Coordinates of C-alpha atoms in Angstrom, one line a residue:
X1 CA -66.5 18.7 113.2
X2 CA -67.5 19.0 109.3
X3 CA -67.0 14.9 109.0
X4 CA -69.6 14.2 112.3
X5 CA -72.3 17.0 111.1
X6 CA -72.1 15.5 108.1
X7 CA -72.3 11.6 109.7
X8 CA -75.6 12.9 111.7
X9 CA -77.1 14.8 109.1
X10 CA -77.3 11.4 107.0
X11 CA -78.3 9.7 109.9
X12 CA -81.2 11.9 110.1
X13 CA -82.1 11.6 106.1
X14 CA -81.9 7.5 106.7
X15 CA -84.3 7.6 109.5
X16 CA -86.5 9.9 108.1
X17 CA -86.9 8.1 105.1
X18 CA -87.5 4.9 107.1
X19 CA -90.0 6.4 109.4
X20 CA -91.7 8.0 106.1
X21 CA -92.2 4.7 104.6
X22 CA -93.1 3.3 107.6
X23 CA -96.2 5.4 108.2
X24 CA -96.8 5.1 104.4
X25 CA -97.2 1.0 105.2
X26 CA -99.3 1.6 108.0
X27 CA -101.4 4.4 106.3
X28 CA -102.2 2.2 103.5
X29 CA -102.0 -1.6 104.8
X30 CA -105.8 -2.4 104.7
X31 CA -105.9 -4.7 107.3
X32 CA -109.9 -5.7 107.2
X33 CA -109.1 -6.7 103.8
X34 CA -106.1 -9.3 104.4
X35 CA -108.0 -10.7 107.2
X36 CA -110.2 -11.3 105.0
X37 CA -108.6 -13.2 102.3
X38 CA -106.7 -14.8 105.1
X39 CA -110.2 -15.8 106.2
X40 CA -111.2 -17.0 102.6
X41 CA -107.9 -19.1 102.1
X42 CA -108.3 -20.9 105.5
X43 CA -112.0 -21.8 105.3
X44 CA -113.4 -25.1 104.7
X45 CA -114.9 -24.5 101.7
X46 CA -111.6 -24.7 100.2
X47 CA -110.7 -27.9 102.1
X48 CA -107.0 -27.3 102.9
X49 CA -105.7 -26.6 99.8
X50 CA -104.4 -30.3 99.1
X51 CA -102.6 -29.7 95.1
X52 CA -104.5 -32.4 93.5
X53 CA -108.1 -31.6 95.1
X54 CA -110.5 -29.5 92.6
X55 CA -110.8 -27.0 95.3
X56 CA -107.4 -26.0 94.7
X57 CA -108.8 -24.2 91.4
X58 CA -110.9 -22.2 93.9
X59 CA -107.3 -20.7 95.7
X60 CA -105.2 -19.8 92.8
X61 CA -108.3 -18.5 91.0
X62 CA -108.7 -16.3 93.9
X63 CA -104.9 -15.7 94.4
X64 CA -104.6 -14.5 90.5
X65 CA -108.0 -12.2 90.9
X66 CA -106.1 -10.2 94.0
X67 CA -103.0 -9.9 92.0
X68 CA -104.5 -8.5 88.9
X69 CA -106.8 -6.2 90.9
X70 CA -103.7 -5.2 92.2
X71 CA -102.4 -3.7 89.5
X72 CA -99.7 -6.4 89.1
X73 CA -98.8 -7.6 85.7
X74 CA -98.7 -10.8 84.3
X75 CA -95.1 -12.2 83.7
X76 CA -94.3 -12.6 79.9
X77 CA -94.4 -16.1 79.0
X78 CA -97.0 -17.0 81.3
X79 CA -100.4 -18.3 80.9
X80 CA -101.8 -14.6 81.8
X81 CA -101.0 -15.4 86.0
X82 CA -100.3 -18.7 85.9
X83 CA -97.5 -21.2 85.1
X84 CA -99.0 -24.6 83.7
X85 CA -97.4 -27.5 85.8
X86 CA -97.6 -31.1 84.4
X87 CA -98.0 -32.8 87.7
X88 CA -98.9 -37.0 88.0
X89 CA -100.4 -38.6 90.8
X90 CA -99.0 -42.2 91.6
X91 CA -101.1 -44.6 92.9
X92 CA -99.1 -47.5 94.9
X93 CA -99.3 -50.9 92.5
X94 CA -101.6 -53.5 94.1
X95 CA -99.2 -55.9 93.9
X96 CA -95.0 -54.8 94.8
X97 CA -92.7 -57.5 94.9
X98 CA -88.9 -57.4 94.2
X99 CA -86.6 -61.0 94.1
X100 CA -83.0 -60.1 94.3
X101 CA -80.7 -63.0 94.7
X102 CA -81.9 -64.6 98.4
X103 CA -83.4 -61.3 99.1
X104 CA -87.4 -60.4 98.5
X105 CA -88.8 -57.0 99.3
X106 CA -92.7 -56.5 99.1
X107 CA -94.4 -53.5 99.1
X108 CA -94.9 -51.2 102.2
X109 CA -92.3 -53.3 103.8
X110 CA -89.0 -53.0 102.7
X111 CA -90.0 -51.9 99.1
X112 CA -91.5 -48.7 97.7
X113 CA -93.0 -48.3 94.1
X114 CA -92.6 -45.0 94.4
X115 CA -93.4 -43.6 90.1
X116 CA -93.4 -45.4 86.9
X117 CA -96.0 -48.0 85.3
X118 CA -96.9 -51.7 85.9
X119 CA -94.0 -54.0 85.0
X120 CA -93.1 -58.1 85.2
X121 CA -90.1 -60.2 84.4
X122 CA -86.6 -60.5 84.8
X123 CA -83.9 -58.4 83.9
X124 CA -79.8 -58.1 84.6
X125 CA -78.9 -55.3 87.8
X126 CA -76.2 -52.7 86.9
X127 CA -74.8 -51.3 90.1
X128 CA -74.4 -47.3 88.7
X129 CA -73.3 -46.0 92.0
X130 CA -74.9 -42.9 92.8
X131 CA -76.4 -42.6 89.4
X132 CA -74.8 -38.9 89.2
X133 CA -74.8 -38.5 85.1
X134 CA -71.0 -39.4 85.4
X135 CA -71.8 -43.1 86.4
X136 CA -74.2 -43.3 83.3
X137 CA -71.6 -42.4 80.9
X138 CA -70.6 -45.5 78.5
X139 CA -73.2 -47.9 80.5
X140 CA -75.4 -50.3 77.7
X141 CA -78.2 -50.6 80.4
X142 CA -80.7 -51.6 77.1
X143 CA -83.4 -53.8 79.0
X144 CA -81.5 -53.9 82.0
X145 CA -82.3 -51.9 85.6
X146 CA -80.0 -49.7 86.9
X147 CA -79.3 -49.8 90.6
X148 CA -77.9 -46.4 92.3
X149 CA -77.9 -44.8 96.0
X150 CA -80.3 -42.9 97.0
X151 CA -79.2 -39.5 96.7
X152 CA -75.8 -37.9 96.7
X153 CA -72.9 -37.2 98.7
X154 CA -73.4 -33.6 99.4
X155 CA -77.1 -34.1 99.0
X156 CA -79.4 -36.5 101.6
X157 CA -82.0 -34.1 102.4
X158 CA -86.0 -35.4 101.2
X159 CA -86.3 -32.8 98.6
X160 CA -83.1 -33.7 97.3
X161 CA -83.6 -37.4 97.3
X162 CA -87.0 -36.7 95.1
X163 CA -85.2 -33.8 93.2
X164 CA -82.3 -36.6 91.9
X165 CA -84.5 -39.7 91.6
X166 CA -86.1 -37.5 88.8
X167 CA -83.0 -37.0 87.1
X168 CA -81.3 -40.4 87.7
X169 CA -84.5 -41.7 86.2
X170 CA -84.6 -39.4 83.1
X171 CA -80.6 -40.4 82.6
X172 CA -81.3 -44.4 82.9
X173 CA -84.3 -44.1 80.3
X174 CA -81.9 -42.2 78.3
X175 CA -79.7 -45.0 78.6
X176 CA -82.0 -48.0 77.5
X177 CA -83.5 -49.2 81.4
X178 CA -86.6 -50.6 81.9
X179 CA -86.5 -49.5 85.4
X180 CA -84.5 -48.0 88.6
X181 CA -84.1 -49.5 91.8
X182 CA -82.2 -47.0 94.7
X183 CA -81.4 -48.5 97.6
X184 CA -82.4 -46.7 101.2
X185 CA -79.5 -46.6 102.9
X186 CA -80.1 -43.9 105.5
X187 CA -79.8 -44.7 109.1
X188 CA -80.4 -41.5 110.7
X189 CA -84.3 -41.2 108.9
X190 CA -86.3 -44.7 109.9
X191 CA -87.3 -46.5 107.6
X192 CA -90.9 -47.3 109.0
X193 CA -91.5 -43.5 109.1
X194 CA -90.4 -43.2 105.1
X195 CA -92.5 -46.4 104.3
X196 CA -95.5 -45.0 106.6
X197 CA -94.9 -41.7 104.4
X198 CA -94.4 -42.6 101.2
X199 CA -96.6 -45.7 100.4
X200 CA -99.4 -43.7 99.5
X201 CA -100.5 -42.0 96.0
X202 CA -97.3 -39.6 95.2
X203 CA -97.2 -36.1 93.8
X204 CA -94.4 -35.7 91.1
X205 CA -93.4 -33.6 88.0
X206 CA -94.8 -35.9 84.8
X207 CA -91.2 -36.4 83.1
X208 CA -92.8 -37.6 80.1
X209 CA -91.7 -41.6 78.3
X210 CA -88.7 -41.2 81.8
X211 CA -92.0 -41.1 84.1
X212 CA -93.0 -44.0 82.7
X213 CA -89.8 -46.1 84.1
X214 CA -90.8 -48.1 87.3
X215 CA -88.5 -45.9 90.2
X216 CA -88.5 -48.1 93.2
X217 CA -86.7 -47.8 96.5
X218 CA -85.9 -50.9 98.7
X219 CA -84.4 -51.0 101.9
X220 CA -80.7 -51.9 102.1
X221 CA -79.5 -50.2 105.6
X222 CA -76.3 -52.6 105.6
X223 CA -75.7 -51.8 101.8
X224 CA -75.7 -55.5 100.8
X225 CA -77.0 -54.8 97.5
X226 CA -74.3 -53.3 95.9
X227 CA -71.7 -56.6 96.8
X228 CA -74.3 -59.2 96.0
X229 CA -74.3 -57.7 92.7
X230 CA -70.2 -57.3 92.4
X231 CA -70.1 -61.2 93.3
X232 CA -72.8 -62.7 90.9
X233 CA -74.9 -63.5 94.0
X234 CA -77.8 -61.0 93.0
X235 CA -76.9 -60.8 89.3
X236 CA -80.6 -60.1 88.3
X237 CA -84.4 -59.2 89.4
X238 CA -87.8 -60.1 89.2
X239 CA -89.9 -57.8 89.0
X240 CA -93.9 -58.1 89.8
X241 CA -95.2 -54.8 89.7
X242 CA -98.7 -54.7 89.1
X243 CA -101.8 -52.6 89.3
X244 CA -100.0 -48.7 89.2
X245 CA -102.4 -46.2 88.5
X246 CA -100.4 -42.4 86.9
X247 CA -103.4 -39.5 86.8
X248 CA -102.1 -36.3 85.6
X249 CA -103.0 -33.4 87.6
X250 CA -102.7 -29.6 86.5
X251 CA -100.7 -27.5 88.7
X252 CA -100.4 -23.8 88.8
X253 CA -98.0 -21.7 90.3
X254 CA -99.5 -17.9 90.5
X255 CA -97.1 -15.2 89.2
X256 CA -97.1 -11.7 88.6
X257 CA -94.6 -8.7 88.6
X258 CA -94.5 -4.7 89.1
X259 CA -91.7 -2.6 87.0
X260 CA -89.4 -0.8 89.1
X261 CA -88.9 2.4 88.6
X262 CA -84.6 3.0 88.4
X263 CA -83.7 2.4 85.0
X264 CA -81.1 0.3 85.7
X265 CA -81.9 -1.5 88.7
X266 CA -85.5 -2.3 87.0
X267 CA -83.7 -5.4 85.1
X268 CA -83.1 -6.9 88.5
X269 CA -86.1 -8.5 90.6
X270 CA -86.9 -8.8 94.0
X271 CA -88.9 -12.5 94.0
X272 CA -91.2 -12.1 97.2
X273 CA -92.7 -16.2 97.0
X274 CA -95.1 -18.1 99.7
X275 CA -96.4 -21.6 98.9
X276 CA -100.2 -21.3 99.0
X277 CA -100.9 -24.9 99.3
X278 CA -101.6 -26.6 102.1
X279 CA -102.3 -30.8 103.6
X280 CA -106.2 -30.8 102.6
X281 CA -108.2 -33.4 104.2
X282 CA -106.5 -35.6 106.9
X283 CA -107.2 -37.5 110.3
X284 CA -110.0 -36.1 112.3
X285 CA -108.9 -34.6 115.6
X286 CA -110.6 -35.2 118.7
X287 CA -113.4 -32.8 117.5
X288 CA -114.1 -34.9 114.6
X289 CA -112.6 -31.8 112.6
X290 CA -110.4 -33.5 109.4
X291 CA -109.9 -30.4 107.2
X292 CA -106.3 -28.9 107.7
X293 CA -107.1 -25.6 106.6
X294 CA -103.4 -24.3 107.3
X295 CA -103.6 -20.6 108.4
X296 CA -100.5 -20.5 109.6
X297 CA -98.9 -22.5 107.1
X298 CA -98.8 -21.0 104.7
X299 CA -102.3 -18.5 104.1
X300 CA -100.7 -16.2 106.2
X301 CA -97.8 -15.7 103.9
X302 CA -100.0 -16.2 100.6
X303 CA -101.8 -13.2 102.2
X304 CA -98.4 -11.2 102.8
X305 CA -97.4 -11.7 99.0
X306 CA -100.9 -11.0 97.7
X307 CA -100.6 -7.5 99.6
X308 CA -97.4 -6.3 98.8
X309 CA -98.5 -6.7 95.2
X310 CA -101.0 -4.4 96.4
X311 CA -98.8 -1.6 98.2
X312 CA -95.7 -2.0 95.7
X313 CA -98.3 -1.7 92.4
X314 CA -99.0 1.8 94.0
X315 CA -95.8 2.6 95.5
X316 CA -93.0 1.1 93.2
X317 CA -89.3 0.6 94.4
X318 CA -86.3 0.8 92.1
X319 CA -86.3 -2.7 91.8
X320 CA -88.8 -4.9 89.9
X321 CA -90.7 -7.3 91.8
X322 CA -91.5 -10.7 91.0
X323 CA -94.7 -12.2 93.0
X324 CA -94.6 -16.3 93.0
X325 CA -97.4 -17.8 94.8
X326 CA -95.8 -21.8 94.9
X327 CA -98.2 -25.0 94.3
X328 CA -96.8 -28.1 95.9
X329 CA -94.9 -27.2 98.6
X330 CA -96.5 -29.9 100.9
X331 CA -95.6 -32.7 98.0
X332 CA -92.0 -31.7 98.1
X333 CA -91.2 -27.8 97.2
X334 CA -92.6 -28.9 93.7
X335 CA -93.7 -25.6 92.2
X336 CA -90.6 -23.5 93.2
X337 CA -88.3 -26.6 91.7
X338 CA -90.4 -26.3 88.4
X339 CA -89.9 -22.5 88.3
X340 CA -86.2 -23.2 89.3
X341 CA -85.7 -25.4 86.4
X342 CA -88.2 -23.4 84.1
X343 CA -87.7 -20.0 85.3
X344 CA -89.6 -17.4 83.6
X345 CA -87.4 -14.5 84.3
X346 CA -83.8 -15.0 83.8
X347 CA -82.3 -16.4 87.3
X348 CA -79.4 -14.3 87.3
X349 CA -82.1 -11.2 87.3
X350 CA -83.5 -12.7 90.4
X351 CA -81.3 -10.8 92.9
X352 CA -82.8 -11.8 96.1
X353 CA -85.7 -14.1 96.9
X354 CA -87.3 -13.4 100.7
X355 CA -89.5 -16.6 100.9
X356 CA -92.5 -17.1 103.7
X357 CA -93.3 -20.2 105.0
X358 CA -93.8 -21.8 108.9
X359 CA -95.2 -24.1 111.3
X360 CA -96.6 -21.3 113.7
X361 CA -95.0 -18.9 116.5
X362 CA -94.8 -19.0 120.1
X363 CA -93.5 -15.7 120.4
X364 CA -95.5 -12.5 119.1
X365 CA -92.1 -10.3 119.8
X366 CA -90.1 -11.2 116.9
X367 CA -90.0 -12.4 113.8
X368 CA -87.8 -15.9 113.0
X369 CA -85.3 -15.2 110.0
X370 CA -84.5 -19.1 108.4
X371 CA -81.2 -18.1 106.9
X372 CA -80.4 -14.6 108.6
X373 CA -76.7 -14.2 109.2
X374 CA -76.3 -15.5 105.7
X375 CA -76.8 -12.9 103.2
X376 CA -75.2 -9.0 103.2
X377 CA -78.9 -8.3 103.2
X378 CA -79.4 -9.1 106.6
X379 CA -79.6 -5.7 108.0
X380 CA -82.4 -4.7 105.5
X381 CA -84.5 -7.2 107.0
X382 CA -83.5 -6.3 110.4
X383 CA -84.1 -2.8 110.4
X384 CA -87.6 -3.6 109.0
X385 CA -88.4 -5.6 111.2
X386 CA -87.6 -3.4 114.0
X387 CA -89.0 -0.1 113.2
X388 CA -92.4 -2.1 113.4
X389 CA -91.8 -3.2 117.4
X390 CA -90.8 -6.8 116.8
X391 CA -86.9 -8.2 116.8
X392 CA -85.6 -10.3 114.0
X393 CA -84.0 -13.4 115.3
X394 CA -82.2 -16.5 113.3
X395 CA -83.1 -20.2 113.1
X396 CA -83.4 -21.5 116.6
X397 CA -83.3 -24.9 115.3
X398 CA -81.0 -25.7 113.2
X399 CA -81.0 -29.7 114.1
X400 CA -84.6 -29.3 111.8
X401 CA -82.6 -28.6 108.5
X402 CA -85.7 -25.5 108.1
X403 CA -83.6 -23.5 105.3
X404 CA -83.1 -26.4 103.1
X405 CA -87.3 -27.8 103.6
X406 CA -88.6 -24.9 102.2
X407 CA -89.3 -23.7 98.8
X408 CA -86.3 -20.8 99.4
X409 CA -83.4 -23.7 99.0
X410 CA -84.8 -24.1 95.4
X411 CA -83.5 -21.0 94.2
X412 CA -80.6 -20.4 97.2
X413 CA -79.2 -24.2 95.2
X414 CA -79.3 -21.8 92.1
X415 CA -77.0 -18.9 93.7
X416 CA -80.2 -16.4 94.5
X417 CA -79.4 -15.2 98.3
X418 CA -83.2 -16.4 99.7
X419 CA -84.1 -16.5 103.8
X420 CA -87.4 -17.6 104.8
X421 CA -89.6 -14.6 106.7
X422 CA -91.2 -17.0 109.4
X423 CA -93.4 -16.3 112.1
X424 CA -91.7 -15.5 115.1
X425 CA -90.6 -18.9 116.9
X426 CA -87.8 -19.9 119.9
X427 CA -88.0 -24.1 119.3
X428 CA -90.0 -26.1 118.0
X429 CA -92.4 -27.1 121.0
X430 CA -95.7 -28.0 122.0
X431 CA -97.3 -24.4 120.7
X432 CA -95.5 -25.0 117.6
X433 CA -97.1 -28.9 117.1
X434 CA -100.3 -28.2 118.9
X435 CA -101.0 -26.6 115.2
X436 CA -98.5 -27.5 112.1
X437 CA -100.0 -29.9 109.8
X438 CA -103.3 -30.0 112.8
X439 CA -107.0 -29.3 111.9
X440 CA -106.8 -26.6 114.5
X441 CA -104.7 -24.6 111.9
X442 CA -107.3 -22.1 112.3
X443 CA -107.9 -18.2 111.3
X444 CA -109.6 -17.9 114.6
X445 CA -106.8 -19.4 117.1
X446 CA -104.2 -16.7 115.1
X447 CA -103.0 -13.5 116.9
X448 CA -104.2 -11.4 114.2
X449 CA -103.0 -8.3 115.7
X450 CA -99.5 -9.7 115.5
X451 CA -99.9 -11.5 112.0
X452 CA -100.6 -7.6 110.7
X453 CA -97.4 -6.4 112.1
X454 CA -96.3 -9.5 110.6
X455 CA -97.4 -8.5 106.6
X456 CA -96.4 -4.9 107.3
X457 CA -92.9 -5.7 108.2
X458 CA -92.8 -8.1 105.4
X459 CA -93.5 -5.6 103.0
X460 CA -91.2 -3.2 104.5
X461 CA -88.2 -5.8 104.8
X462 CA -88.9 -6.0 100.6
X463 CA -88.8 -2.2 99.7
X464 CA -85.6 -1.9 101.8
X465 CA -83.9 -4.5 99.4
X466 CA -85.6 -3.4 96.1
X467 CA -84.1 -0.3 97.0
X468 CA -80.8 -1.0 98.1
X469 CA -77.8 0.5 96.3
X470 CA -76.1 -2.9 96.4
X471 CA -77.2 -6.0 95.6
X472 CA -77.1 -8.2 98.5
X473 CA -74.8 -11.7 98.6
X474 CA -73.9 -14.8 100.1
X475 CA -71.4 -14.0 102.6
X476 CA -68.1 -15.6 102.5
X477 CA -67.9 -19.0 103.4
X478 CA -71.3 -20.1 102.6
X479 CA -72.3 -22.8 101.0
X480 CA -73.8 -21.2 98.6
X481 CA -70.9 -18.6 98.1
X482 CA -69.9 -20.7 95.1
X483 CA -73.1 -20.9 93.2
X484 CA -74.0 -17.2 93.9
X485 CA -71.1 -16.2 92.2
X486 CA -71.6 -18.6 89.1
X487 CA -75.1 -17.1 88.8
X488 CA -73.8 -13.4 89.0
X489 CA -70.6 -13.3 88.5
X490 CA -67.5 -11.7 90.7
X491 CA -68.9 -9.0 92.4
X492 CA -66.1 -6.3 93.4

């Protein structure tokens, strides 16, 4: 009788507290405000938030002045709310052509100069598999290219294609190339889309003198290549690259953090991130309308990060939290990778990441978890989620690879437990596409009254993990068990 008195008289103090900082959300949540900024963010005078457009200085400007009105901190090392990004722009050459034994690929056809500058000649081809830093060990690739697959075994998504071409280039500088050549070998993704896609000015992270090597992708769906060059038959290439314009760009991710208050559990953070970029200027719709303004995706969640810096720099949890506001999302999760690989707070301090980003919603009763059933944090989220009205539900697509196209799979690659808080969605249909990546992106075609239960339970979902007595984990079996547990250590 002593053990269920006790059981209920818990039960009580939990819901209490949950109802207490309920109300204390809704009491304080200024919701003219946020539509506000939302407002601000999705109007065209900041031209859909394309990275490399000088309007982009108008967003993070913005972004940084909430945060630091806020009472949020900058994060030491920083440039006060900023971290500097060396990004390049790559201009296709006006003139693409690659000779390969019989074979000739040409530019926007079946060959893609996708970084790197001008180059002409011929030089010897040195098949280095997958160009994993394994396959470069012992090579003398001086004035030679260096011909790989694009990708990895375990890793064919896009950002990972773009995440490795980096480091296969940066490995066959080190090893005396003049350029890299990865062959396209990917039936399930066509071809004509990638080409359609890609042969365009590029967005990358400016490697420095590795940047500089030509990285070029040709076609090669029956993987010929790698045989013609085994049998002498393609045993060099000529190369007429000509015309590549590189323009650096300066990128900015927006960062800022509040102290927790335990003084132990204040070493650990709580990242709460959004991308706050967006498609800019595109193909005017049947209105004649060409600025994507991109409420949806993603103003709504810059909005949700911006104001639980707001509530949380008044109402601290245990936990510190660690506000990212990512550049480059649109260009291939670019911004998150940098902090990934350049983290400013120690990655194994980053306990959990709960990451916004979306297409849209076609269902204003729940709330679309990327990555719930994942994480021993799940139930945080849920319960957050539901003492606002709404129901927390997982991918409904997996077929569209969502967790690992987001900026969350940056960090989740790292070990850091991170789902993606999306807008509530059941597939991805015509509601969905009638505005992702569409100039009717719009503040004013957005259930508002929804999006604010949306931000509340956002910042609700993050005080129940910054104060959580455990820290929360992969479950078993996933995975990212493995890397979790290299980033941590074995948890009991």
């Amino acid at each position: 009788m002593e053990k269920s008195l006790l059981g209920l008289s818990l039960l009580l103090a939990v819901t209490f507290v949950a109802e207490a900082q309920k109300k204390k959300i809704d009491k304080e949540f200024d919701e003219k405000a946020a539509i506000e900024e939302l407002t601000y963010l999705a109007s065209d005078e900041l031209k859909g938030r394309e990275p490399a457009s000088p309007e982009m200085a108008l967003a993070y400007n913005f972004i940084a002045k909430q945060l630091e009105d806020a009472g949020a901190k900058p994060v030491p090392g920083a440039d006060g709310y900023f971290q500097n990004i060396p990004f390049r722009l790559s201009s296709p050459p006006s003139k693409g052509k690659v000779t390969m034994g019989d074979s000739s690929y040409s530019q926007g056809i079946d060959l893609l100069v996708l970084d790197g500058e001008s180059l002409s000649g011929t030089y010897e081809l040195v098949d280095v598999g997958f160009g994993m830093p394994e396959d470069f060990e012992g090579k003398d690739l001086t004035g030679k290219i260096a011909v790989s697959s694009v990708g990895a075994p375990d890793k064919m998504s896009p950002a990972d294609l773009f995440a490795l071409g980096g480091e296969k280039t940066a490995n066959a500088k080190k090893q005396g190339a003049v350029a890299l050549i990865e062959r396209f070998n990917i039936p399930s993704i066509p071809w004509q889309l990638i080409s359609n896609y890609l042969n365009r000015a590029q967005m990358g992270i400016d490697n420095g003198d590795s940047g500089k090597l030509p990285y070029i992708w040709v076609k090669d769906l029956s993987n010929a290549l790698p045989k013609e060059i085994a049998t002498g038959k393609a045993k060099s290439a000529v190369l007429e690259i000509e015309g590549k314009i590189n323009t650096p760009v300066d990128g900015k991710n927006v960062v800022a953090w509040i102290e927790g208050t335990d003084k132990d559990l204040k070493n650990e953070y709580v990242m709460l991130s959004a991308h706050y970029d967006h498609i800019g200027i595109g193909r005017p719709d049947e209105t004649g309308d060409s600025i994507y303004n991109g409420a949806r995706d993603n103003a709504i969640g810059t909005v949700a990060v911006m104001n639980a810096a707001k509530f949380f720099a008044e109402n601290p949890p245990k936990r510190s939290v660690l506000l990212a506001l990512w550049t480059a999302e649109e260009k291939g999760l670019l911004g998150s990778r940098y902090f990934a690989e350049n983290p400013l707070i120690p990655l194994n301090q980053i306990i959990y990441n709960l990451n916004i980003d979306g297409a849209g919603y076609n269902d204003t009763t729940i709330i679309t978890v990327i990555g719930l059933g994942r994480t021993t944090g799940d139930h945080l989220v849920i319960e957050a989620v539901e003492d606002f009205g709404l129901k927390a539900l997982a991918d409904p697509a997996p077929e569209q690879g969502l967790y690992d196209r987001s900026d969350n799979v940056n960090f989740a690659k790292e070990g850091i437990p991170a789902p993606t808080f999306s807008l509530g969605f059941t597939a991805f249909d015509d509601e969905i596409n009638k505005y992702y990546h569409k100039a009717a992106d719009e503040v004013d075609s957005v259930d508002l009254d929804y999006v604010t239960l949306y931000w509340k339970s956002y910042i609700l979902a993050a005080q129940n993990i910054a104060n959580a007595a455990n820290q929360p984990m992969w479950v078993t079996g996933d995975k990212y068990e493995e890397a979790g547990k290299k980033l941590y250590g074995e948890k009991e």
